[in-house]
Coordinates of C-alpha atoms in Angstrom, one line a residue:
X1345 CA 2.1 -13.3 37.2
X1346 CA 5.2 -13.4 35.8
X1347 CA 4.5 -13.2 31.8
X1348 CA 6.2 -15.7 29.4
X1349 CA 7.7 -12.8 27.4
X1350 CA 9.3 -11.5 30.6
X1351 CA 12.8 -11.8 31.7
X1352 CA 13.2 -13.9 34.5
X1353 CA 13.1 -13.0 38.3
X1354 CA 16.1 -12.8 40.5
X1355 CA 16.0 -15.6 42.6
X1356 CA 18.9 -14.8 45.1
X1357 CA 20.3 -18.6 44.4
X1358 CA 17.7 -20.3 45.9
X1359 CA 16.1 -23.3 44.1
X1360 CA 12.7 -22.6 42.9
X1361 CA 9.9 -25.0 43.8
X1362 CA 8.2 -27.2 40.6
X1363 CA 5.3 -25.0 38.8
X1364 CA 1.8 -25.5 40.3
X1365 CA 0.0 -23.2 38.5
X1366 CA -0.8 -24.8 35.4
X1367 CA -1.9 -28.8 34.1
X1368 CA 0.8 -30.9 32.5
X1369 CA -1.0 -30.1 28.8
X1370 CA -0.4 -26.3 29.2
X1371 CA 3.2 -27.2 29.9
X1372 CA 3.6 -29.0 27.1
X1373 CA 2.1 -26.1 24.7
X1374 CA 3.2 -23.9 26.3
X1375 CA 5.5 -21.6 23.4
X1376 CA 7.6 -18.6 23.6
X1377 CA 6.8 -15.4 21.6
X1378 CA 8.6 -14.3 18.7
X1379 CA 9.9 -11.4 19.7
X1380 CA 11.5 -12.8 22.8
X1381 CA 13.0 -15.5 20.5
X1382 CA 14.6 -12.7 18.9
X1383 CA 15.7 -10.5 22.0
X1384 CA 17.2 -13.5 23.2
X1385 CA 19.5 -14.2 20.3
X1386 CA 23.0 -14.6 21.1
X1387 CA 22.4 -13.9 25.0
X1388 CA 22.9 -17.0 26.6
X1389 CA 24.5 -17.8 29.8
X1390 CA 27.5 -18.9 28.0
X1391 CA 27.9 -15.9 25.9
X1392 CA 27.2 -14.3 22.5
X1393 CA 27.6 -15.2 18.4
X1394 CA 29.3 -12.9 16.5
X1395 CA 27.6 -11.3 13.6
X1396 CA 30.0 -11.6 10.5
X1397 CA 28.1 -13.0 7.8
X1398 CA 26.8 -11.4 4.6
X1399 CA 24.4 -12.5 2.0
X1400 CA 27.0 -14.3 -0.3
X1401 CA 28.6 -15.9 2.7
X1402 CA 24.9 -17.3 3.8
X1403 CA 24.5 -18.5 0.4
X1404 CA 27.3 -20.4 0.2
X1405 CA 26.7 -22.1 3.3
X1406 CA 23.4 -23.6 2.6
X1407 CA 25.2 -24.5 -1.2
X1408 CA 28.3 -26.0 0.7
X1409 CA 25.8 -27.9 3.2
X1410 CA 23.6 -29.2 0.0
X1411 CA 25.1 -29.7 -3.0
X1412 CA 27.4 -32.8 -3.9
X1413 CA 25.7 -34.9 -1.6
X1414 CA 23.3 -36.2 -3.7
X1415 CA 25.3 -36.1 -6.9
X1416 CA 29.0 -37.6 -5.6
X1417 CA 27.3 -40.1 -3.1
X1418 CA 23.4 -41.2 -3.4
X1419 CA 23.2 -40.8 -7.0
X1420 CA 24.6 -44.7 -7.4
X1421 CA 21.8 -45.8 -5.1
X1422 CA 18.6 -44.0 -7.1
X1423 CA 19.5 -44.9 -10.0
X1424 CA 18.6 -48.6 -9.7
X1425 CA 15.3 -47.5 -8.3
X1426 CA 14.0 -45.5 -10.6
X1427 CA 16.4 -46.0 -14.1
X1428 CA 16.7 -42.9 -16.3
X1429 CA 13.8 -41.4 -14.9
X1430 CA 16.2 -40.5 -12.0
X1431 CA 15.9 -37.2 -13.6
X1432 CA 12.0 -37.1 -12.9
X1433 CA 13.1 -38.1 -9.4
X1434 CA 15.5 -35.5 -8.5
X1435 CA 12.7 -32.5 -9.6
X1436 CA 10.4 -34.1 -7.7
X1437 CA 12.7 -34.2 -4.4
X1438 CA 13.5 -30.7 -5.5
X1439 CA 9.9 -28.9 -5.7
X1440 CA 9.1 -30.9 -2.1
X1441 CA 12.1 -29.0 -1.1
X1442 CA 10.9 -25.9 -3.1
X1443 CA 7.5 -25.4 -0.9
X1444 CA 9.4 -25.8 2.4
X1445 CA 12.0 -23.6 1.4
X1446 CA 9.5 -21.0 0.6
X1447 CA 8.7 -21.7 4.1
X1448 CA 11.8 -21.5 5.6
X1449 CA 12.8 -18.3 3.8
X1450 CA 9.3 -16.8 5.8
X1451 CA 10.3 -17.9 8.9
X1452 CA 14.3 -17.2 9.1
X1453 CA 13.3 -13.5 7.5
X1454 CA 10.2 -13.4 10.9
X1455 CA 12.7 -15.0 13.6
X1456 CA 16.4 -14.7 12.3
X1457 CA 17.9 -17.1 15.5
X1458 CA 19.9 -20.2 15.3
X1459 CA 17.2 -22.5 16.3
X1460 CA 15.9 -23.1 12.9
X1461 CA 13.2 -25.0 12.7
X1462 CA 13.1 -25.6 16.3
X1463 CA 12.8 -22.1 17.2
X1464 CA 10.1 -21.7 14.5
X1465 CA 8.0 -24.6 16.2
X1466 CA 8.7 -22.9 19.7
X1467 CA 6.8 -19.9 18.7
X1468 CA 4.2 -21.4 16.9
X1469 CA 3.3 -25.2 18.2
X1470 CA 4.7 -25.5 21.4
X1471 CA 7.4 -26.5 23.7
X1472 CA 7.0 -30.5 23.1
X1473 CA 6.7 -29.7 19.4
X1474 CA 9.8 -27.9 19.2
X1475 CA 11.6 -30.8 21.3
X1476 CA 10.2 -33.2 18.3
X1477 CA 11.8 -30.9 15.7
X1478 CA 15.1 -30.3 17.8
X1479 CA 15.0 -33.8 18.1
X1480 CA 14.7 -35.0 14.5
X1481 CA 17.2 -32.1 13.3
X1482 CA 19.7 -33.9 15.6
X1483 CA 19.3 -36.8 13.4
X1484 CA 18.9 -35.1 10.1
X1485 CA 22.2 -32.8 10.8
X1486 CA 24.3 -35.6 12.8
X1487 CA 23.2 -38.6 10.4
X1488 CA 24.4 -36.5 7.1
X1489 CA 27.6 -35.7 8.2
X1490 CA 28.2 -39.7 8.8
X1491 CA 26.9 -40.3 5.1
X1492 CA 28.6 -37.4 3.5
X1493 CA 32.1 -38.5 5.6
X1494 CA 31.5 -41.9 4.5
X1495 CA 31.2 -40.9 0.4
X1496 CA 34.2 -38.7 0.7
X1497 CA 36.3 -41.6 2.0
X1498 CA 34.6 -43.6 -1.1
X1499 CA 36.5 -40.7 -3.5
X1500 CA 39.4 -40.9 -1.4
X1501 CA 39.9 -44.1 -2.3
X1502 CA 39.6 -43.4 -6.0
X1503 CA 42.0 -40.5 -5.7
X1504 CA 44.7 -42.6 -3.9
X1505 CA 44.5 -45.4 -6.4
X1506 CA 44.6 -43.0 -9.8
X1507 CA 47.7 -40.8 -8.5
X1508 CA 50.0 -43.3 -6.3
X1509 CA 48.5 -46.6 -7.1
X1510 CA 47.6 -47.2 -3.1
X1511 CA 44.4 -48.0 -1.7
X1512 CA 43.4 -48.1 1.9
X1513 CA 42.5 -51.5 3.3
X1514 CA 38.8 -52.7 3.2
X1515 CA 39.1 -53.0 6.8
X1516 CA 39.6 -49.5 7.7
X1517 CA 37.8 -48.0 4.7
X1518 CA 34.4 -49.5 5.0
X1519 CA 31.7 -49.6 8.4
X1520 CA 31.1 -52.9 9.9
X1521 CA 29.4 -55.2 8.0
X1522 CA 30.3 -53.4 4.6
X1523 CA 32.8 -55.0 2.1
X1524 CA 34.8 -56.6 4.9
X1525 CA 34.9 -53.0 6.9
X1526 CA 35.7 -53.3 10.6
X1527 CA 36.1 -49.0 11.1
X1528 CA 36.3 -46.3 8.5
X1529 CA 38.7 -44.2 9.2
X1530 CA 38.8 -41.6 6.4
X1531 CA 35.2 -40.6 7.8
X1532 CA 36.5 -39.8 10.9
X1533 CA 39.6 -38.0 9.9
X1534 CA 37.1 -35.9 7.6
X1535 CA 35.0 -34.7 10.6
X1536 CA 37.7 -34.4 12.8
X1537 CA 39.6 -31.8 10.3
X1538 CA 36.2 -29.8 9.6
X1539 CA 35.8 -29.4 13.5
X1540 CA 39.5 -27.7 13.0
X1541 CA 37.9 -25.3 11.0
X1542 CA 34.6 -24.4 13.0
X1543 CA 36.8 -24.0 16.3
X1544 CA 38.4 -21.0 14.3
X1545 CA 35.3 -19.1 14.0
X1546 CA 32.1 -18.7 11.6
X1547 CA 33.9 -16.1 10.0
X1548 CA 37.0 -18.3 8.8
X1549 CA 35.1 -21.3 8.5
X1550 CA 32.5 -19.5 6.1
X1551 CA 35.7 -18.2 3.8
X1552 CA 37.0 -22.2 3.7
X1553 CA 33.7 -23.2 2.7
X1554 CA 33.2 -20.8 -0.3
X1555 CA 36.5 -21.7 -1.5
X1556 CA 35.5 -25.4 -1.3
X1557 CA 32.3 -24.8 -3.0
X1558 CA 34.1 -22.8 -5.8
X1559 CA 35.8 -25.8 -6.2
X1560 CA 33.0 -28.1 -6.4
X1561 CA 30.8 -26.4 -8.7
X1562 CA 34.4 -26.0 -10.9
X1563 CA 34.2 -30.1 -10.7
X1564 CA 30.6 -30.1 -11.8
X1565 CA 30.9 -28.7 -14.6
X1566 CA 33.7 -30.1 -15.8
X1567 CA 31.8 -33.5 -15.4
X1568 CA 29.4 -32.2 -17.8
X1569 CA 31.5 -31.5 -20.3
X1570 CA 33.3 -34.7 -20.7
X1571 CA 30.7 -36.7 -20.0
X1572 CA 28.0 -35.5 -22.2
X1573 CA 30.4 -36.6 -25.5
X1574 CA 29.5 -40.1 -24.1
X1575 CA 25.7 -39.9 -24.3
X1576 CA 24.1 -42.6 -26.2
X1577 CA 20.2 -42.4 -26.8
X1578 CA 19.6 -46.2 -25.8
X1579 CA 20.6 -45.6 -22.2
X1580 CA 17.8 -43.7 -21.5
X1581 CA 15.6 -46.4 -23.2
X1582 CA 13.6 -47.9 -21.0
X1583 CA 13.0 -44.0 -19.1
X1584 CA 10.9 -46.0 -15.8
X1585 CA 11.9 -49.7 -15.8
X1586 CA 10.2 -49.8 -12.5
X1587 CA 7.4 -47.3 -12.9
X1588 CA 6.1 -44.6 -10.7
X1589 CA 6.7 -46.6 -7.0
X1590 CA 10.6 -46.4 -8.3
X1591 CA 10.8 -43.1 -9.2
X1592 CA 8.7 -41.7 -5.8
X1593 CA 10.8 -44.1 -4.0
X1594 CA 14.1 -42.9 -5.4
X1595 CA 12.6 -39.4 -4.7
X1596 CA 12.5 -39.8 -1.1
X1597 CA 16.1 -41.5 -1.1
X1598 CA 17.4 -38.0 -2.9
X1599 CA 15.6 -35.6 -1.0
X1600 CA 18.6 -36.5 1.1
X1601 CA 20.4 -34.5 -1.6
X1602 CA 19.0 -31.3 -1.0
X1603 CA 19.3 -31.2 3.0
X1604 CA 21.4 -28.0 3.6
X1605 CA 19.2 -25.3 1.6
X1606 CA 17.9 -24.1 5.2
X1607 CA 21.8 -24.8 6.8
X1608 CA 21.5 -20.7 6.3
X1609 CA 18.8 -20.5 8.5
X1610 CA 21.1 -21.6 11.2
X1611 CA 22.8 -18.6 11.0
X1612 CA 20.5 -16.3 12.2
X1613 CA 22.5 -14.9 15.1
X1614 CA 25.5 -14.3 12.9
X1615 CA 24.0 -13.1 10.4
X1616 CA 24.6 -9.5 9.4
X1617 CA 21.2 -8.4 8.0
X1618 CA 19.3 -11.7 9.2
X1619 CA 15.6 -10.5 8.3
X1620 CA 17.1 -9.4 4.8
X1621 CA 19.8 -11.7 3.8
X1622 CA 18.5 -14.9 4.9
X1623 CA 15.4 -15.8 2.5
X1624 CA 17.3 -14.5 -0.3
X1625 CA 20.0 -17.2 0.7
X1626 CA 18.0 -19.9 1.2
X1627 CA 16.2 -19.5 -2.3
X1628 CA 19.2 -18.7 -4.7
X1629 CA 21.0 -21.7 -2.8
X1630 CA 18.4 -23.8 -3.8
X1631 CA 17.7 -22.5 -7.6
X1632 CA 21.8 -23.1 -8.1
X1633 CA 21.8 -26.7 -6.4
X1634 CA 18.4 -27.9 -8.3
X1635 CA 19.6 -26.6 -11.7
X1636 CA 23.0 -28.0 -11.2
X1637 CA 21.8 -31.9 -9.9
X1638 CA 19.0 -32.1 -13.2
X1639 CA 22.2 -31.6 -15.3
X1640 CA 24.2 -33.7 -14.0
X1641 CA 21.4 -36.7 -13.4
X1642 CA 20.9 -36.2 -17.0
X1643 CA 24.1 -36.4 -18.4
X1644 CA 25.0 -39.3 -16.2
X1645 CA 22.3 -42.1 -16.8
X1646 CA 23.0 -40.9 -20.6
X1647 CA 26.4 -41.2 -20.4
X1648 CA 26.2 -45.1 -18.3
X1649 CA 23.4 -47.9 -18.6
X1650 CA 21.3 -46.9 -15.4
X1651 CA 22.3 -51.0 -14.6
X1652 CA 26.1 -50.3 -14.0
X1653 CA 25.1 -47.7 -11.5
X1654 CA 24.2 -50.4 -8.7
X1655 CA 27.4 -50.8 -6.1
X1656 CA 29.1 -48.0 -7.8
X1657 CA 30.9 -46.3 -5.1
X1658 CA 31.7 -43.2 -6.8
X1659 CA 29.6 -42.9 -10.3
X1660 CA 30.9 -39.9 -11.4
X1661 CA 34.6 -40.6 -11.6
X1662 CA 33.9 -44.1 -13.3
X1663 CA 32.1 -42.4 -16.1
X1664 CA 34.6 -40.0 -16.8
X1665 CA 37.0 -42.8 -17.1
X1666 CA 35.0 -44.7 -19.1
X1667 CA 34.1 -41.7 -21.7
X1668 CA 37.5 -40.8 -22.3
X1669 CA 39.3 -43.9 -22.1
X1670 CA 41.7 -42.2 -19.3
X1671 CA 42.3 -42.0 -15.6
X1672 CA 43.5 -38.8 -15.6
X1673 CA 40.0 -36.9 -15.8
X1674 CA 38.5 -39.5 -13.1
X1675 CA 41.4 -38.7 -10.8
X1676 CA 41.1 -34.8 -11.1
X1677 CA 37.2 -35.4 -10.7
X1678 CA 38.3 -37.5 -7.7
X1679 CA 40.1 -35.1 -6.3
X1680 CA 37.6 -32.1 -6.7
X1681 CA 35.1 -34.4 -5.1
X1682 CA 37.4 -35.1 -2.1
X1683 CA 37.7 -31.3 -1.7
X1684 CA 34.1 -30.5 -2.1
X1685 CA 32.7 -33.2 -0.3
X1686 CA 34.7 -31.6 2.9
X1687 CA 32.4 -28.5 2.7
X1688 CA 29.5 -30.6 3.4
X1689 CA 30.9 -31.9 6.3
X1690 CA 31.9 -28.7 7.3
X1691 CA 29.0 -27.0 7.0
X1692 CA 26.2 -29.4 8.2
X1693 CA 28.6 -29.6 11.2
X1694 CA 28.0 -26.2 12.1
X1695 CA 24.3 -26.1 11.8
X1696 CA 24.0 -29.2 13.6
X1697 CA 26.2 -27.4 16.7
X1698 CA 23.7 -23.9 15.9
X1699 CA 20.8 -26.0 16.8
X1700 CA 22.2 -27.8 19.8
X1701 CA 23.2 -24.1 20.8
X1702 CA 19.7 -22.4 21.0
X1703 CA 18.2 -25.7 22.5
X1704 CA 20.7 -25.5 25.5
X1705 CA 20.3 -22.0 25.6
X1706 CA 16.5 -22.2 26.2
X1707 CA 17.1 -25.4 28.7
X1708 CA 16.1 -28.2 27.0
X1709 CA 19.8 -29.6 26.6
X1710 CA 22.5 -29.1 29.0
X1711 CA 24.0 -25.9 29.3
X1712 CA 27.3 -27.1 28.0
X1713 CA 26.1 -26.5 24.3
X1714 CA 25.3 -22.8 24.9
X1715 CA 29.1 -21.7 26.4
X1716 CA 31.3 -20.0 23.8
X1717 CA 34.4 -19.3 24.0
X1718 CA 36.4 -15.9 22.7
X1719 CA 35.6 -16.2 19.0
X1720 CA 31.8 -16.5 19.6
X1721 CA 32.7 -20.3 18.8
X1722 CA 30.5 -23.0 21.0
X1723 CA 33.4 -25.0 21.9
X1724 CA 32.2 -28.2 24.0
X1725 CA 29.4 -28.6 21.7
X1726 CA 31.8 -28.6 18.8
X1727 CA 33.7 -31.4 19.8
X1728 CA 30.9 -33.3 21.2
X1729 CA 28.7 -33.0 18.0
X1730 CA 32.0 -33.9 15.8
X1731 CA 33.2 -36.9 18.0
X1732 CA 29.7 -38.5 17.7
X1733 CA 29.1 -38.2 13.7
X1734 CA 32.8 -39.3 13.7
X1735 CA 31.9 -42.1 15.4
X1736 CA 28.9 -42.7 13.5
X1737 CA 30.4 -42.7 9.8
X1738 CA 33.1 -45.2 11.2
X1739 CA 30.2 -47.5 11.9
X1740 CA 27.3 -47.6 10.2
X1741 CA 26.6 -48.6 6.5
X1742 CA 25.8 -45.5 4.1
X1743 CA 22.2 -47.0 2.9
X1744 CA 20.8 -46.8 6.1
X1745 CA 22.2 -43.2 7.0
X1746 CA 20.8 -41.7 3.9
X1747 CA 17.0 -43.3 4.5
X1748 CA 17.3 -42.0 8.5
X1749 CA 18.5 -38.8 7.5
X1750 CA 15.8 -38.2 4.9
X1751 CA 12.9 -39.3 7.2
X1752 CA 13.8 -37.1 9.8
X1753 CA 14.4 -33.9 7.4
X1754 CA 11.2 -34.9 6.0
X1755 CA 9.6 -34.8 9.5
X1756 CA 11.2 -31.2 10.3
X1757 CA 10.1 -29.8 7.1
X1758 CA 6.6 -31.0 7.5
X1759 CA 6.2 -28.8 10.8
X1760 CA 8.1 -25.8 9.5
X1761 CA 5.2 -25.9 6.7
X1762 CA 2.4 -26.1 9.4
X1763 CA 4.3 -23.4 11.8
X1764 CA 3.8 -20.8 8.4
X1765 CA 0.3 -21.3 8.5
X1766 CA -0.4 -20.9 12.3
X1767 CA 1.8 -17.6 12.4
X1768 CA 0.0 -16.3 10.2
X1769 CA -3.1 -16.8 11.7
X1770 CA -2.2 -16.2 15.4
X1771 CA 0.0 -13.1 14.4
X1772 CA -1.7 -11.7 11.2
X1773 CA -0.3 -8.3 11.6
X1774 CA 3.1 -9.1 11.9
X1775 CA 5.8 -7.6 10.1
X1776 CA 7.8 -10.5 7.6
X1777 CA 10.8 -9.5 5.4
X1778 CA 9.3 -12.2 3.0
X1779 CA 6.4 -13.8 2.5
X1780 CA 5.6 -16.7 0.1
X1781 CA 4.0 -16.0 -3.0
X1782 CA 0.2 -15.2 -3.5
X1783 CA 0.2 -14.0 0.2
X1784 CA -1.3 -10.6 -0.8
X1785 CA -4.0 -12.5 -2.7
X1786 CA -7.1 -13.9 -0.1
X1787 CA -10.1 -16.2 -0.9
X1788 CA -13.1 -16.2 1.2
X1789 CA -13.6 -19.4 2.9
X1790 CA -16.7 -18.5 4.7
X1791 CA -16.9 -15.9 7.0
X1792 CA -12.7 -15.7 6.9
X1793 CA -10.6 -14.4 3.9
X1794 CA -7.7 -16.9 4.1
X1795 CA -3.8 -15.7 2.0
X1796 CA -3.7 -17.7 -1.3
X1797 CA 0.0 -17.9 -0.7
X1798 CA -0.8 -20.5 2.2
X1799 CA -1.3 -23.3 -0.4
X1800 CA 2.8 -23.7 -0.7
X1801 CA 2.9 -24.5 3.1
X1802 CA 0.0 -27.2 2.4
X1803 CA 1.6 -28.4 -0.6
X1804 CA 4.9 -28.6 1.2
X1805 CA 3.9 -30.4 3.9
X1806 CA 1.3 -32.8 1.9
X1807 CA 4.5 -33.3 -0.2
X1808 CA 6.5 -33.9 2.7
X1809 CA 4.0 -36.5 4.6
X1810 CA 3.9 -38.8 1.2
X1811 CA 7.4 -39.1 0.4
X1812 CA 8.0 -40.1 4.4
X1813 CA 5.0 -42.9 3.6
X1814 CA 7.3 -43.9 0.3
X1815 CA 10.6 -45.0 3.0
X1816 CA 10.7 -48.3 3.9
X1817 CA 9.0 -50.0 7.0
X1818 CA 12.9 -50.2 8.6
X1819 CA 13.4 -46.7 8.3
X1820 CA 10.1 -46.3 10.2
X1821 CA 11.3 -48.3 12.9
X1822 CA 14.5 -47.1 13.4
X1823 CA 12.5 -43.2 13.2
X1824 CA 10.1 -44.5 15.7
X1825 CA 12.8 -45.5 18.0
X1826 CA 14.8 -42.2 17.4
X1827 CA 11.6 -40.3 18.8
X1828 CA 10.9 -42.5 21.6
X1829 CA 14.4 -42.0 23.1
X1830 CA 13.9 -38.2 22.3
X1831 CA 10.6 -38.3 24.1
X1832 CA 12.3 -39.9 27.8
X1833 CA 15.0 -37.3 27.4
X1834 CA 12.6 -34.3 27.1
X1835 CA 9.8 -36.0 30.2
X1836 CA 13.1 -36.7 32.4
X1837 CA 15.2 -33.8 31.7
X1838 CA 13.8 -30.9 29.0
X1839 CA 10.7 -30.5 30.8
X1840 CA 11.7 -29.3 34.0
X1841 CA 14.8 -27.3 33.1
X1842 CA 13.4 -25.5 29.9
X1843 CA 13.9 -21.6 30.7
X1844 CA 9.9 -21.8 30.6
X1845 CA 9.6 -24.2 33.4
X1846 CA 11.7 -22.5 35.7
X1847 CA 10.5 -18.8 35.0
X1848 CA 6.9 -20.0 35.4
X1849 CA 7.8 -21.6 39.0
X1850 CA 9.3 -18.4 39.6
X1851 CA 6.1 -16.7 38.3
X1852 CA 4.1 -18.6 40.7
X1853 CA 5.8 -17.7 43.7
X1854 CA 5.3 -14.2 43.1
X1855 CA 1.6 -14.4 42.4
X1856 CA 1.6 -15.9 45.7
X1857 CA 3.5 -13.3 47.7
X1858 CA 5.0 -10.5 45.9
X1859 CA 8.3 -9.6 47.1
X1860 CA 7.9 -5.9 47.1
X1861 CA 4.3 -5.9 49.5
X1862 CA 5.7 -9.1 51.8
X1863 CA 9.2 -6.9 52.9
X1864 CA 6.5 -3.7 53.3
X1865 CA 4.4 -6.0 56.0
X1866 CA 7.4 -6.6 58.2
X1867 CA 8.5 -3.4 58.0
X1868 CA 5.4 -1.7 59.1
X1869 CA 5.1 0.3 55.3
X1870 CA 1.7 -1.1 54.3
X1871 CA -0.2 0.2 57.3
X1872 CA 1.6 3.7 57.3
X1873 CA 1.1 4.1 53.7
X1874 CA -2.6 3.6 54.7
X1875 CA -2.2 6.5 57.4
X1876 CA -0.2 8.5 55.3
X1877 CA -3.1 8.7 52.3
X1878 CA -5.4 9.4 54.7
X1879 CA -3.8 12.0 56.1
X1880 CA -2.5 13.4 52.9
X1881 CA 1.3 13.4 53.8
X1882 CA 4.3 11.8 52.4
X1883 CA 5.1 8.1 54.0
X1884 CA 8.1 7.8 56.2
X1885 CA 11.4 7.9 55.3
X1886 CA 12.4 5.9 58.8
X1887 CA 10.1 4.0 60.7
X1888 CA 11.1 4.0 64.3
X1889 CA 12.6 0.9 65.6
X1890 CA 10.0 0.4 68.2
X1891 CA 7.2 0.2 65.5
X1892 CA 9.1 -2.1 63.6
X1893 CA 8.6 -4.6 66.8
X1894 CA 5.1 -4.0 67.8
X1895 CA 3.0 -5.7 65.2
X1896 CA -0.1 -3.6 66.5
X1897 CA -1.7 -1.3 63.9
X1898 CA -1.6 1.3 66.3
X1899 CA 2.1 1.0 66.8
X1900 CA 2.7 0.7 63.1
X1901 CA 0.9 4.1 62.3
X1902 CA 3.4 5.7 64.5
X1903 CA 6.0 6.8 62.2
X1904 CA 3.6 8.1 59.4
X1905 CA 1.9 10.3 62.3
X1906 CA 5.1 11.8 63.2
X1907 CA 6.3 12.7 59.9
X1908 CA 2.4 14.1 59.0
X1909 CA 2.8 16.6 61.8
X1910 CA 6.2 18.0 59.9
X1911 CA 4.5 18.5 56.8
X1912 CA 2.6 21.2 58.2
X1913 CA -1.1 20.2 56.4
X1914 CA -4.2 20.9 58.3
X1915 CA -5.3 17.3 57.9
X1916 CA -1.9 15.5 58.6
X1917 CA -2.2 17.7 62.3
X1918 CA -5.2 16.6 63.1
X1919 CA -4.3 12.4 62.5
X1920 CA -1.3 13.6 64.3
X1921 CA -3.3 14.5 67.4
X1922 CA -5.2 11.5 67.3
X1923 CA -2.2 9.3 67.2
X1924 CA 0.1 11.5 69.5
X1925 CA 2.1 9.4 72.1
X1926 CA 0.7 9.5 75.3
X1927 CA 4.1 11.1 77.0
X1928 CA 3.5 14.1 74.6
X1929 CA 0.1 14.2 76.7
X1930 CA 1.4 14.8 80.0
X1931 CA 4.1 17.5 78.9
X1932 CA 1.0 19.6 77.5
X1933 CA -0.5 18.9 80.8
X1934 CA 1.8 20.8 83.0
X1935 CA 2.3 23.4 80.5
X1936 CA -1.6 23.9 81.0

């Protein structure tokens, strides 16, 4: 029987029959071993990715994908819900992200592949769960790119107005249904620009991202320094105008701003030292981002009344202008935001293409997404994803996009937390380059000794679930519709075309009739081998043509008898005498 951890058998170009040896439920829950996932990394039929990224570049990928999304875009939507307590909302979202980040760090060091949480689920929870997780990641990354691209267009308008006194017409600067918008052209353009960077290669894209992240950090620190002078204590009261419900609702929306720390995990097949560098990059990026978010949010709500944030397209630039009374600072911040937000689009697009690359290599989506060019770039994959995200950005309002991204992310993060727990019990002795804190401390529950560190993935799962329940009914309806479409695609396409399904079908064929045995029977090798074993001689190297044509056991044994006679062994001569052809017996009779 072909094991799932072995390479697929040669099929000679013949189409394999459907798998018959396992039931429907078993096929849904089939898992791909960790060792095989790692071994297959970068070895798809369409080519492999190149290892060219160090720890610093991986950290910049996660920071680039995270920093700026919430502060530059969603802050204006969250403050009206939470008031000055939006600072607590950021902390709440950050803690939720921390628990999940610990789980990501452990699994990224253990399973360093491009599939991120999709691959982690495949190794621990089964194929159907892995598909659902991958489908959520497509929602998370794709919608995130679109939402951030919309925010980029808002800051571009601010920059153009402050520098040359020109603004993009509302019909071309907003999606349909938003302020007279028809088509958001700037959002589409920034996605296409980032697509061009990605086509240049991972190393070149990482270099461009590092520069843009540096500009982003400088712009935020500049904002804090200038806005600090405009803080008024009265702006912090009432601190929680809409109560705890408003804080939690804002936290769920602001979780959108933490999307991206997991981006480094999608570079598992392009990292030079993934087991060591991926966990460090994930944790370091989250720490830097959280500190900056809380600092900027605290200064922003102190410098502007919380009620003024509603409807603000570029809140930070507006605060700079109000505090200084000059448009120069606002223009400078807008310029920094235009450059910085582009890095989010770039890195999230990168992560999206790598997720699809892994899913395609596993056979769950078309092979086109796993084909790479000479630079190690999945070209068709990058173009298709970019066009999809660009059109989405140009046609869907930002608020709906942010909430849809949050629920998809929370669901994927919840699965990662479960995957850590499952892998601890199913593969307790597996080497882990990084483990969640307190893993060495064990507590006894009944007869079992449980690592205390598992409290972190448990809390991460619980908080993800809580924040998902804080989202509105419409968001859940959109999510449910998305999941339904995904399941239909899996059952009608991915389930039968996955590599495990194809190899399982091949294994069923081999189990019924091994190739070697079948060939041996036709050539008369199997009976010959039995005769040789009795005679103590070597098997015949070249069977006689007559023996091949006759199916009778005696005829099949002739080659072995002839060969045994040549060996000179006593037992071989005895066997040869019994099976000697009749013509030779007649010849001996004449001599006598």
